[in-house]
Each structure stands twice: as structure tokens, then as C-alpha cells.
Coordinates of C-alpha atoms and ligand atoms in Angstrom, one line a residue:
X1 CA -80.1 -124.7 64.1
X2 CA -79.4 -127.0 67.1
X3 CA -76.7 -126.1 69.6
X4 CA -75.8 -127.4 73.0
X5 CA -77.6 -125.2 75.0
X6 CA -76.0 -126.0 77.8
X7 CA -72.9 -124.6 76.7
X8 CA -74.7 -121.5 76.3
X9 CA -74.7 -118.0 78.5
X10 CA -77.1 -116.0 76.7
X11 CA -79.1 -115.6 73.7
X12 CA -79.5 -112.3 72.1
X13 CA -82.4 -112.7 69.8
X14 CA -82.9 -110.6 66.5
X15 CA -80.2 -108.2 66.5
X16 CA -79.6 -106.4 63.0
X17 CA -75.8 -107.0 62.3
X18 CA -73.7 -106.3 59.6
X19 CA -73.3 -104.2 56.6
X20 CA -76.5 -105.9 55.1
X21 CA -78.4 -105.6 58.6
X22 CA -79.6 -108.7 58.6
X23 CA -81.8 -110.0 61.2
X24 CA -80.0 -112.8 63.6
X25 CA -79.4 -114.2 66.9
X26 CA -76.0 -113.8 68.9
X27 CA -74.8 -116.9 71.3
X28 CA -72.6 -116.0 73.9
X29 CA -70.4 -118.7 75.8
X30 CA -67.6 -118.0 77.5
X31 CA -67.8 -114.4 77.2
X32 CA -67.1 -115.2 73.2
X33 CA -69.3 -115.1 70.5
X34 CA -69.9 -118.9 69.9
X35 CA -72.7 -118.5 66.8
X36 CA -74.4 -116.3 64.9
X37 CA -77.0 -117.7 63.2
X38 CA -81.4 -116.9 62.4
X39 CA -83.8 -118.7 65.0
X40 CA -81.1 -120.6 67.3
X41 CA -83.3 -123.6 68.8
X42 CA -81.8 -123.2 72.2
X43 CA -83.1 -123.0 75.9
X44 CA -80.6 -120.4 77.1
X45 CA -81.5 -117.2 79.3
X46 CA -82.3 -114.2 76.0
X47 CA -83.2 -110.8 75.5
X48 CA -84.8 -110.0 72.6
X49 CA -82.9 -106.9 70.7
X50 CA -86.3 -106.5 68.4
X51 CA -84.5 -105.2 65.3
X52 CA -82.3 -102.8 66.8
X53 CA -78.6 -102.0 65.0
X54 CA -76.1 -103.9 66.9
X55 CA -72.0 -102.7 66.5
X56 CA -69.2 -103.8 67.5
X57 CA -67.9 -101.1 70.4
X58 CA -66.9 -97.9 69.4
X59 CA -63.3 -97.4 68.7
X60 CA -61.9 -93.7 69.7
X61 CA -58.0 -94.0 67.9
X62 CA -57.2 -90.3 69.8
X63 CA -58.2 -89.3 72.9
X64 CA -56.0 -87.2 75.7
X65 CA -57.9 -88.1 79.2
X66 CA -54.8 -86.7 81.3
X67 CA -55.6 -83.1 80.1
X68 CA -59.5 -83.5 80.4
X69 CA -61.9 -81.3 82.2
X70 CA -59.5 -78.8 82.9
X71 CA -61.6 -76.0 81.8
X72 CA -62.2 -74.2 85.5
X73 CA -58.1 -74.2 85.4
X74 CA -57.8 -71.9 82.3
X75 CA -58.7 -69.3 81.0
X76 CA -59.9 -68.6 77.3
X77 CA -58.6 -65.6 75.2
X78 CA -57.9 -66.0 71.4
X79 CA -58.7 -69.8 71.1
X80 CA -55.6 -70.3 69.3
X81 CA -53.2 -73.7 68.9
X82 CA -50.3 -72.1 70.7
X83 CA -52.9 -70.7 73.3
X84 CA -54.1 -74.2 74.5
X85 CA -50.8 -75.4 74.5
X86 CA -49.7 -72.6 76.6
X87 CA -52.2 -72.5 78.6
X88 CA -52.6 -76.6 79.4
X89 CA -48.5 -76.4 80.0
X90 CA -48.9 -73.8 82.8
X91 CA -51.9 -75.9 84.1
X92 CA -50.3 -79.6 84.0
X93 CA -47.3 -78.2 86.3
X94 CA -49.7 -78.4 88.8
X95 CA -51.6 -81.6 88.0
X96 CA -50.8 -84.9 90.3
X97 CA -50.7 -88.7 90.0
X98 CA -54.4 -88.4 91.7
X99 CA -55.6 -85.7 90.0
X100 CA -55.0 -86.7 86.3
X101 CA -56.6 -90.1 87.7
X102 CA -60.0 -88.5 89.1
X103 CA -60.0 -86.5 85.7
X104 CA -59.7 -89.4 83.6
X105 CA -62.0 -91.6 85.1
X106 CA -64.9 -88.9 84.9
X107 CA -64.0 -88.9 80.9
X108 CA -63.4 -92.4 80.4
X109 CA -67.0 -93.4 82.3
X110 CA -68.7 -90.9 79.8
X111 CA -67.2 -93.0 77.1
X112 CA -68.3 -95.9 78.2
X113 CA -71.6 -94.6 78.7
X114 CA -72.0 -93.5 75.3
X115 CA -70.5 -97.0 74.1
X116 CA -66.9 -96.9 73.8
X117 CA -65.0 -100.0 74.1
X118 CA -61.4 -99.4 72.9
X119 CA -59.6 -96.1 72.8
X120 CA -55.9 -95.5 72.3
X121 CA -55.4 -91.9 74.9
X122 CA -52.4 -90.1 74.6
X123 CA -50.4 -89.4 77.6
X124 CA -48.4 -86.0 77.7
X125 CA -44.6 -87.0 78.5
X126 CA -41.5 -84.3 80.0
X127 CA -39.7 -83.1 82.5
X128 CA -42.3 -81.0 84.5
X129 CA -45.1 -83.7 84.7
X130 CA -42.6 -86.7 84.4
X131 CA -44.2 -90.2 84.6
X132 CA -46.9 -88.9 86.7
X133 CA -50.2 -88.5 84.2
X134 CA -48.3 -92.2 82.4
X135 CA -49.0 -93.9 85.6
X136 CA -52.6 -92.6 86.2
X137 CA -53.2 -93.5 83.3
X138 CA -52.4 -96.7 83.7
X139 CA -54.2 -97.7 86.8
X140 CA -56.9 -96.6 84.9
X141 CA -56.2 -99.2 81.9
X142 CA -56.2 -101.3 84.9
X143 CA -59.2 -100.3 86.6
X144 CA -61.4 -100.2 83.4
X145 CA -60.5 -103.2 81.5
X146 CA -63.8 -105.1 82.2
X147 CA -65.5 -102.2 80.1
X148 CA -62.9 -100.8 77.7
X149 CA -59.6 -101.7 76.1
X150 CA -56.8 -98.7 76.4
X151 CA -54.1 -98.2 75.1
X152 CA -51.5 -95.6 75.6
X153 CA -49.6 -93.6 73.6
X154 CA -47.6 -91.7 75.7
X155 CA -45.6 -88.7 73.8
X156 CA -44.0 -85.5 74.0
X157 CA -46.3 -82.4 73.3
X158 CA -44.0 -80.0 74.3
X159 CA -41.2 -81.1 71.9
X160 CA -38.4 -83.3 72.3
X161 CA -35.3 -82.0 71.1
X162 CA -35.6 -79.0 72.5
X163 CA -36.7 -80.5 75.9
X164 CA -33.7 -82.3 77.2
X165 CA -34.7 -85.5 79.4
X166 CA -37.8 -85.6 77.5
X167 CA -36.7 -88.6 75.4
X168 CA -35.4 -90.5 78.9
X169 CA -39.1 -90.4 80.1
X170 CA -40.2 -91.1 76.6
X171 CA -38.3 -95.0 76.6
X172 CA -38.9 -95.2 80.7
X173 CA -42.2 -95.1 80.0
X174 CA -41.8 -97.7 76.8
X175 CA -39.5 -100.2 79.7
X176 CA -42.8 -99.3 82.1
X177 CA -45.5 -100.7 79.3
X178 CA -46.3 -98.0 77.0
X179 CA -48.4 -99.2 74.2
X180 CA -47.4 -96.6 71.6
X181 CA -45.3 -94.3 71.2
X182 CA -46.4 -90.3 69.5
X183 CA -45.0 -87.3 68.7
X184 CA -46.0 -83.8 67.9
X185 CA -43.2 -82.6 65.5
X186 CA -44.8 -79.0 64.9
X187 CA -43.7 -77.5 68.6
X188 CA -40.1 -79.1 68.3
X189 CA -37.4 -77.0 67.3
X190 CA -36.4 -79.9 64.7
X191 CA -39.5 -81.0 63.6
X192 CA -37.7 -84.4 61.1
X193 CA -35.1 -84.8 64.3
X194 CA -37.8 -85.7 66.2
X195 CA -39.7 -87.9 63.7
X196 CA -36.3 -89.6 63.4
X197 CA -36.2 -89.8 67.2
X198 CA -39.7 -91.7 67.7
X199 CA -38.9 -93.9 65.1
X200 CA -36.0 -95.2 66.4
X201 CA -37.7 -95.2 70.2
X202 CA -40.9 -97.2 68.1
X203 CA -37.9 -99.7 66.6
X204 CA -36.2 -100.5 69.6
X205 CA -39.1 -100.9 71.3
X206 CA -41.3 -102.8 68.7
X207 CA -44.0 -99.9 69.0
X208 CA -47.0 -98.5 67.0
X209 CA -46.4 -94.4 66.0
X210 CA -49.4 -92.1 66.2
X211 CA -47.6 -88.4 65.7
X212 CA -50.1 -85.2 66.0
X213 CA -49.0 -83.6 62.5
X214 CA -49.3 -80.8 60.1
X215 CA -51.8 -78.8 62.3
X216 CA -52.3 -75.6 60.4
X217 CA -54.2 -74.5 57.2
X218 CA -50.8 -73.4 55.7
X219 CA -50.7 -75.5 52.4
X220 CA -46.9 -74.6 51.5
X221 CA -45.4 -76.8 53.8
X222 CA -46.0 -80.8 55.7
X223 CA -44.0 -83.0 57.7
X224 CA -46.7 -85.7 56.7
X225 CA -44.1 -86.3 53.2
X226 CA -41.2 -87.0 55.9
X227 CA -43.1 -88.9 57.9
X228 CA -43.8 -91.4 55.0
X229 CA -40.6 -91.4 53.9
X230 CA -39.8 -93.2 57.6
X231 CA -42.8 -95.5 57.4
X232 CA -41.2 -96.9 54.0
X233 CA -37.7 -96.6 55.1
X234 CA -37.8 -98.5 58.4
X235 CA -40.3 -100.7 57.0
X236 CA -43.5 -99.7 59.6
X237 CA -46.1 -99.1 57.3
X238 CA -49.8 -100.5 58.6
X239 CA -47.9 -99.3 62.3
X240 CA -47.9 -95.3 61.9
X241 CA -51.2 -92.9 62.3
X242 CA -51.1 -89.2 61.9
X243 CA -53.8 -87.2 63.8
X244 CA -55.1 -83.5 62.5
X245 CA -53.4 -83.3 59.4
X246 CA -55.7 -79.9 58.6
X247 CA -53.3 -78.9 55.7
X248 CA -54.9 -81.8 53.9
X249 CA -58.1 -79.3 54.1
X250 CA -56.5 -76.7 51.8
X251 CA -54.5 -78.0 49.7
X252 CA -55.7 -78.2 45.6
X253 CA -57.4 -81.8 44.6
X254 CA -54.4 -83.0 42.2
X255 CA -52.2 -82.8 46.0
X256 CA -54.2 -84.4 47.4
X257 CA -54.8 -87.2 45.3
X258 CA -51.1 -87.7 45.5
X259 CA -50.6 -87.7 48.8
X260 CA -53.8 -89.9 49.1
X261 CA -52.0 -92.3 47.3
X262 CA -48.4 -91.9 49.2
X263 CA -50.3 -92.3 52.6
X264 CA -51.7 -96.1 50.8
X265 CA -48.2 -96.9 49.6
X266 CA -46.3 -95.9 52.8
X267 CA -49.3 -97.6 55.0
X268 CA -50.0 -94.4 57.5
X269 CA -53.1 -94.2 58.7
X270 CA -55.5 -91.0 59.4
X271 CA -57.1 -89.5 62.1
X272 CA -59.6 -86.5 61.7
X273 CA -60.6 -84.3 65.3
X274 CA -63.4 -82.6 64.1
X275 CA -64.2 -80.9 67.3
X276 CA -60.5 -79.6 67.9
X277 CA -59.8 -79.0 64.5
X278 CA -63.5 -76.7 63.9
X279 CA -62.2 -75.1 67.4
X280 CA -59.2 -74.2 66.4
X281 CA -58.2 -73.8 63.1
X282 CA -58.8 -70.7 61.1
X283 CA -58.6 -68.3 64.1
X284 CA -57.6 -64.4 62.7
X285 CA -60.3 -64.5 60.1
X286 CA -63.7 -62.9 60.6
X287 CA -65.6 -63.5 57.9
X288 CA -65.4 -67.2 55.5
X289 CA -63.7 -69.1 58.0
X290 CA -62.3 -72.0 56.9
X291 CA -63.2 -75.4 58.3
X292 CA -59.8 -77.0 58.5
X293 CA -61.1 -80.0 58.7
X294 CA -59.3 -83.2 56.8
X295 CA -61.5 -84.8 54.3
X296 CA -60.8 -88.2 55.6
X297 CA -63.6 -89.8 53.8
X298 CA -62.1 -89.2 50.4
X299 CA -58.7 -90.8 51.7
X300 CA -60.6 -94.0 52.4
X301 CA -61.1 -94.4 48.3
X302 CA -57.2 -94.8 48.2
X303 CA -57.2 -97.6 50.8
X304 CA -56.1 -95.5 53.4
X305 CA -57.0 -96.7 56.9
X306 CA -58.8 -93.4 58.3
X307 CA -60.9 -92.7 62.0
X308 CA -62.5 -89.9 63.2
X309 CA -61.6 -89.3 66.8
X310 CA -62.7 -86.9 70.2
X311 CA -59.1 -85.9 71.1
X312 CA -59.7 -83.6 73.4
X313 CA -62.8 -82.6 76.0
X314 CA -63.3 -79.5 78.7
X315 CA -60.2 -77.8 77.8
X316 CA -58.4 -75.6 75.9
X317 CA -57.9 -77.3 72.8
X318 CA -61.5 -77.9 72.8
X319 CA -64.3 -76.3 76.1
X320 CA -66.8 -79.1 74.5
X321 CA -67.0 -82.6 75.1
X322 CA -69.9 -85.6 75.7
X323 CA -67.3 -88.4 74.7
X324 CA -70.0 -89.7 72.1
X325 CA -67.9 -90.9 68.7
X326 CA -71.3 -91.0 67.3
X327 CA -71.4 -87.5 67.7
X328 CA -68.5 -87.2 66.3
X329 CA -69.2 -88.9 63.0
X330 CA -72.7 -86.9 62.7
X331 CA -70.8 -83.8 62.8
X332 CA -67.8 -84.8 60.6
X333 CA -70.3 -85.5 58.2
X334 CA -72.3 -82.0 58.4
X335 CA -68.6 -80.4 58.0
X336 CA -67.4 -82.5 55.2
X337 CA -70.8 -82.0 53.7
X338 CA -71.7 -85.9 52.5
X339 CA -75.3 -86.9 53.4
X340 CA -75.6 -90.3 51.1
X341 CA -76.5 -93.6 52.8
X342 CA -73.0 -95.0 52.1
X343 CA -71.3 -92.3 52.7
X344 CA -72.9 -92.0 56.6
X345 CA -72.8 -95.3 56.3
X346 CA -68.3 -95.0 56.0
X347 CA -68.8 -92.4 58.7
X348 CA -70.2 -95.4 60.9
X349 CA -66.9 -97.2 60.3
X350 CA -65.0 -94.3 60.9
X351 CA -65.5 -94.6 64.2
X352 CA -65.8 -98.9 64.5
X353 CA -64.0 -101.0 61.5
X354 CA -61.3 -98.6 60.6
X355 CA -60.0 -97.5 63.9
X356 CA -59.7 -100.8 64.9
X357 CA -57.8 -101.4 61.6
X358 CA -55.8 -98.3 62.6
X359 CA -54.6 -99.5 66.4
X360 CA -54.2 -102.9 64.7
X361 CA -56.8 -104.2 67.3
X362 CA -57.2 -108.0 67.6
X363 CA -60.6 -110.2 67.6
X364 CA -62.2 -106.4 66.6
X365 CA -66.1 -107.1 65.4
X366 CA -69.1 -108.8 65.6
X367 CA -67.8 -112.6 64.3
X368 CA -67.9 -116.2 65.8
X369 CA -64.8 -116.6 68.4
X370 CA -64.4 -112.8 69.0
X371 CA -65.1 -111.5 72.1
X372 CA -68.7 -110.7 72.8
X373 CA -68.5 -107.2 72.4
X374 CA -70.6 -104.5 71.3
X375 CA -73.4 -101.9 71.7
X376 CA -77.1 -101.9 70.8
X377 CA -78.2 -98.5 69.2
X378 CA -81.6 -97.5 69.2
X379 CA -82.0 -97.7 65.4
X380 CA -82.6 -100.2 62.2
X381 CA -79.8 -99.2 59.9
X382 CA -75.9 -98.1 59.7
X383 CA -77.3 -94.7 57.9
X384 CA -79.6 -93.0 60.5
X385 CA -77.2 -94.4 63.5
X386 CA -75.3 -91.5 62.3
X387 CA -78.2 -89.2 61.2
X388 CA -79.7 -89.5 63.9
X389 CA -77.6 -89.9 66.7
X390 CA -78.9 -92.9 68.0
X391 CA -78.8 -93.6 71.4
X392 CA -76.1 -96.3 72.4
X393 CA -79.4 -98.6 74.5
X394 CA -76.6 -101.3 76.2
X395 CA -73.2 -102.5 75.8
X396 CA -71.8 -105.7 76.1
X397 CA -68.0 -106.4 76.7
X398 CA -66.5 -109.9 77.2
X399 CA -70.0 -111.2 77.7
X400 CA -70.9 -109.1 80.3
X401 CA -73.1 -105.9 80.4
X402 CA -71.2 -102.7 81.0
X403 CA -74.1 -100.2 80.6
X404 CA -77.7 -99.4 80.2
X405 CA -79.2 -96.7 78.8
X406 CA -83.1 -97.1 78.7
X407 CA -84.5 -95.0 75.9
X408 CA -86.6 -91.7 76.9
X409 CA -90.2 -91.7 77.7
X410 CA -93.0 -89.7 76.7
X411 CA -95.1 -89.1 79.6
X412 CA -98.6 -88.2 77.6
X413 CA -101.5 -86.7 79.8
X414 CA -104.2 -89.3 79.4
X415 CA -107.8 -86.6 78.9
X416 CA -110.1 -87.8 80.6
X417 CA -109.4 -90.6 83.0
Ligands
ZN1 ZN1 -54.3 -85.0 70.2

């Protein structure tokens, strides 16, 4: 196919694309993606990608970079929910504007490295740390935009009604730009007040909702049925995610077909934090212990809109942590025990397509007129990206390169030279 090639940038020749993988070139002009076709006759500067799986960036839907690598701050005894929470309260009292920006960066330059390109973080909001980790944050939204699109979600994990001037800072921050607004009903002392609360904040402010819910293994209780009674109520549904959600991990199979199918029809979308939720949940048992981890996968055969995301790294709610959402996927997959082509294969868009779905991104994927933006994995199909933890080789945001990765070598002795 012909093409003005002096309209073009760059040429990136035989990149495997797609669900089907096929084999084609990218043009890039403008930092956009201007065609995507086999064999483009065109004289512009190229690299060629020589089969490799290209994606569109990674999407991480949950991340908290103003708590990160915090690690050295804390110390580690029963590795319990209310422990990290503890524990992370008594260390953000002394955390500053600086410090939570220094932290962050170190964590969001992993990401990037390992191919992230859009990432919704959650900001911690109350009276002790005010607006201070909110405005880090946000220089580094700043700061970063020429490699990754963030979006905050700033919320209150301390509670809110039982935390007066909590929901003050909550809408300051929503006047100041918030993106989102969370919640975290299980440490308030009126778990549907506050749901009722950040809805209304999320109303007057026309905001998405992503609330951290239902974060035990106890299966005789949710707030996830409340929760969806608000989407459908006030009308948000495709604008409210819930993150954990570990009860949906024990609960019997004809429960959780019918919530499957009230999550669809309210329009809430799913997270799943394997490394967190493996961390954390099923602490007091020594023997069997459970895996409390959401089996997102089978939500997705309802139409519900579900991500696997990092949430937390170096602290803690979780001492581990490389950032890489591939990794992620590999070992939500090894938890929730699928191994099939497609079903690695959803894993793969468990960390792309549907979180992007989820944060209601715009111009999200590898299409004429998006942005030129994705990541070359070292790899030939969707299956063993996940397999095998491929190795994110370059990205490419706006058109631009944002970071290389040259695969290992082996270094054989030659005998006898
Ligand atoms: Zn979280």
C-alpha cells in the first residue's frame, strides 16, 4: 500500500498484533497511529520488530505509590489486614510532600520499565497526612505524563465517618483535580454511610468510584450487594470498580453466579490483587490455607469488566513488589489454576483491554488514530506472554520511545579459538 511517506515518522515493520497475531506494519505520524497495514511501501526511518507480540501499554486499574517502599519503616509481626493498616497509619504520620514524591517516583519508573503506560494509584486521604501524599502525587502525574497516564483516586483508608474532616479533604481534593474518588467501607464505623457518602462526593463531582471492598474470606456477609444497589440507584453503572472482593473466593458456585450476574446488570467492575490478597488473607490457619483470591476470570463470562492489579509494593500489605502486571497475570493464573491458551490468553487482557474498559480510558489499543502506544514483548503469541513472562523489549508512548530493555545474552566460551 502506498502512503505519503513524507508524512511519516517511523515505520515499525512486522509486529504481531492483535488477538489473531497477525503479522503487520505500524505507521506512526504525529505521535498517532496513522496505518496499520502488511508491507507499507514507504521510505520512512523503521525498525524491524521481527515477529515479536506487540500490546497496547499495560494498564494497572490499582496501584497505592504514596505508601510504597516503606518496608525499612515497619516492622512485620502477624501479616494480618488490620496489621498493615496499623502499621502504614503510624508510618504515614511521618511521611512528607517530598518523601511520598521520592517514593513514588522509584515505583512508578519500575512500572514503566516493566511496560506500564496507564495506572489509576490511589492516594490515602485524612486528617493526619491531609493533602500532602494528593499533591506528590500529582506532580508526579505531571512529571511522568510523557511515559504514563495517572490517574488518581484519592480516598479514605482510615474510614470516613468516623474520621471527622476526612470528607472536607476528600471534595478539596475533588475542587484540586482528583480523578476518582474510593472508598474502603470495611474500616468505617458505618460501612453503607460511607458508600452513601462517596456516591454523593462522585455525583457532585461527576467522578468514577473504585471502593476497596469485602476484604475477608468471611462468606456470611458483603457490602458488594449495597454497593450495586447505588450503581443502579444513582444511575453509575460502567463508572464503579471494587478492588479485593476475596469473599467472592468462598462463597458456593450458585452465589456466585448470582452475584456474577448483579455485578453485569449494576455495571461494577472487578479488580483482583493477587499479591496482597495471597499475602494476606487466610492468616490464623496452619495447615490448607485458603487462597482468597477472587476468581475474576469466571466473572468475565457474565460480561463483567474485570483487571488484575499490583496494589501495593515494599510494604505491609504486601513486602514484595517488581511493578510487572505481567507478573501479575502469570501468577493469578497459577492461583486460579487455568493453564488453557484462551484462558492465559484473558489473563493478557486482564491486565490491557479490560482495565482500560474499567478506568473508562479513551483512544486505549493498538488502532488507526490512537495514540502510538504500546510495548514489544519478547514473544510470538498472547499465550506464552503470560507463560512465560516475557520480557517487555521497548515501549512506545505518544510516538516516542520511553524504554529499552535489550534481551539477555548468553556469553558462550568459544573451545578452541
Ligand atoms: Zn488498594
Amino acid at each position: 500500500m502506498a502512503l505519503d511517506h513524507t508524512a511519516l515518522d517511523y515505520i515499525f515493520r512486522n509486529a504481531r498484533v492483535g488477538g489473531n497475531e497477525e503479522i503487520v506494519d505500524l505507521a506512526i505520524a504525529g505521535g498517532r497511529i496513522v496505518l496499520i497495514a502488511a508491507n507499507i511501501a514507504a521510505d520512512a526511518p523503521e525498525e524491524d520488530i521481527a515477529g515479536k507480540l506487540v500490546v497496547p501499554g499495560f494498564v494497572d486499574s490499582h496501584m497505592h505509590l504514596d505508601k510504597s517502599c516503606i518496608l525499612d519503616r515497619c516492622n512485620l509481626y502477624d501479616g494480618t489486614l488490620a496489621e498493615a493498616i496499623m502499621q502504614v497509619a503510624a508510618a504515614k504520620r511521618g511521611f512528607t510532600e517530598e518523601d511520598v514524591y521520592e517514593r513514588g517516583r522509584h515505583t512508578l519508573e519500575k512500572a514503566i520499565l516493566q511496560g506500564t503506560m496507564r495506572m489509576r494509584t490511589h492516594v490515602e486521604v485524612d486528617p493526619r497526612i491531609g493533602l500532602k501524599g494528593f499533591k506528590a502525587v500529582q506532580r508526579l502525574k505531571r512529571d511522568f505524563a510523557w511515559a504514563v497516564d495517572l490517574e488518581i483516586c484519592v480516598f479514605p483508608q482510615e474510614g470516613l465517618l468516623n474520621d471527622p474532616g476526612t470528607e472536607e479533604l476528600l471534595i478539596e481534593a475533588c475542587e484540586r483535580g482528583a480523578d476518582v474518588v474510593g472508598g474502603c467501607p470495611y474500616t468505617d464505623s458505618d460501612p453503607h454511610g460511607q458508600i452513601a457518602r462517596i456516591f454523593a462526593i462522585a455525583q457532585r463531582f461527576d467522578r468514577d468510584i473504585d471502593f476497596h471492598l469485602d476484604f475477608d474470606i468471611d462468606p456470611s456477609w458483603m457490602d458488594l450487594d449495597e454497593v450495586c444497589r447505588q450503581t443502579h440507584a444513582t444511575g453509575r453503572g460502567g463508572r464503579v470498580a471494587v478492588g479485593h472482593v476475596t469473599k467472592l473466593s468462598a462463597i458456593p458456585s450458585d452465589r456466585f453466579v448470582a452475584t456474577a450476574r448483579r455485578l453485569a446488570d449494576a455495571g461494577v467492575a472487578v479488580t483482583v490483587l493477587p499479591a496482597t490478597d495471597l499475602y494476606l488473607m487466610g492468616r490464623g490457619r496452619d495447615r490448607d490455607v485458603p487462597r482468597g483470591v477472587a476468581p475474576a476470570h469466571r466473572l468475565i463470562d457474565y460480561g463483567v469488566a474485570c483487571s488484575i492489579a499490583t496494589n501495593n509494593v515494599l510494604n505491609p500489605f504486601t513486602p514484595f513488589g517488581d511493578c510487572s502486571l505481567l507478573r501479575m497475570a502469570n501468577l493469578y493464573a497459577n492461583v486460579a489454576q487455568i493453564g488453557r491458551p484462551a484462558e492465559l490468553e484473558s489473563c493478557l487482557d486482564m491486565v490491557t483491554t479490560l482495565p482500560a474498559r474499567l478506568m473508562n480510558a479513551r483512544n486505549y489499543g493498538i488502532a488507526v488514530g490512537n495514540p502510538a502506544d504500546f510495548v514489544v514483548l519478547d514473544c510470538a503469541n498472547r499465550a506464552s506472554a503470560v507463560a512465560e513472562l516475557a520480557r517487555p523489549l521497548f515501549g512506545v508512548k505518544n510516538g516516542r520511545r520511553t524504554f529499552v530493555c535489550p534481551p539477555p545474552r548468553l556469553l558462550r566460551e568459544v573451545v578452541g579459538r
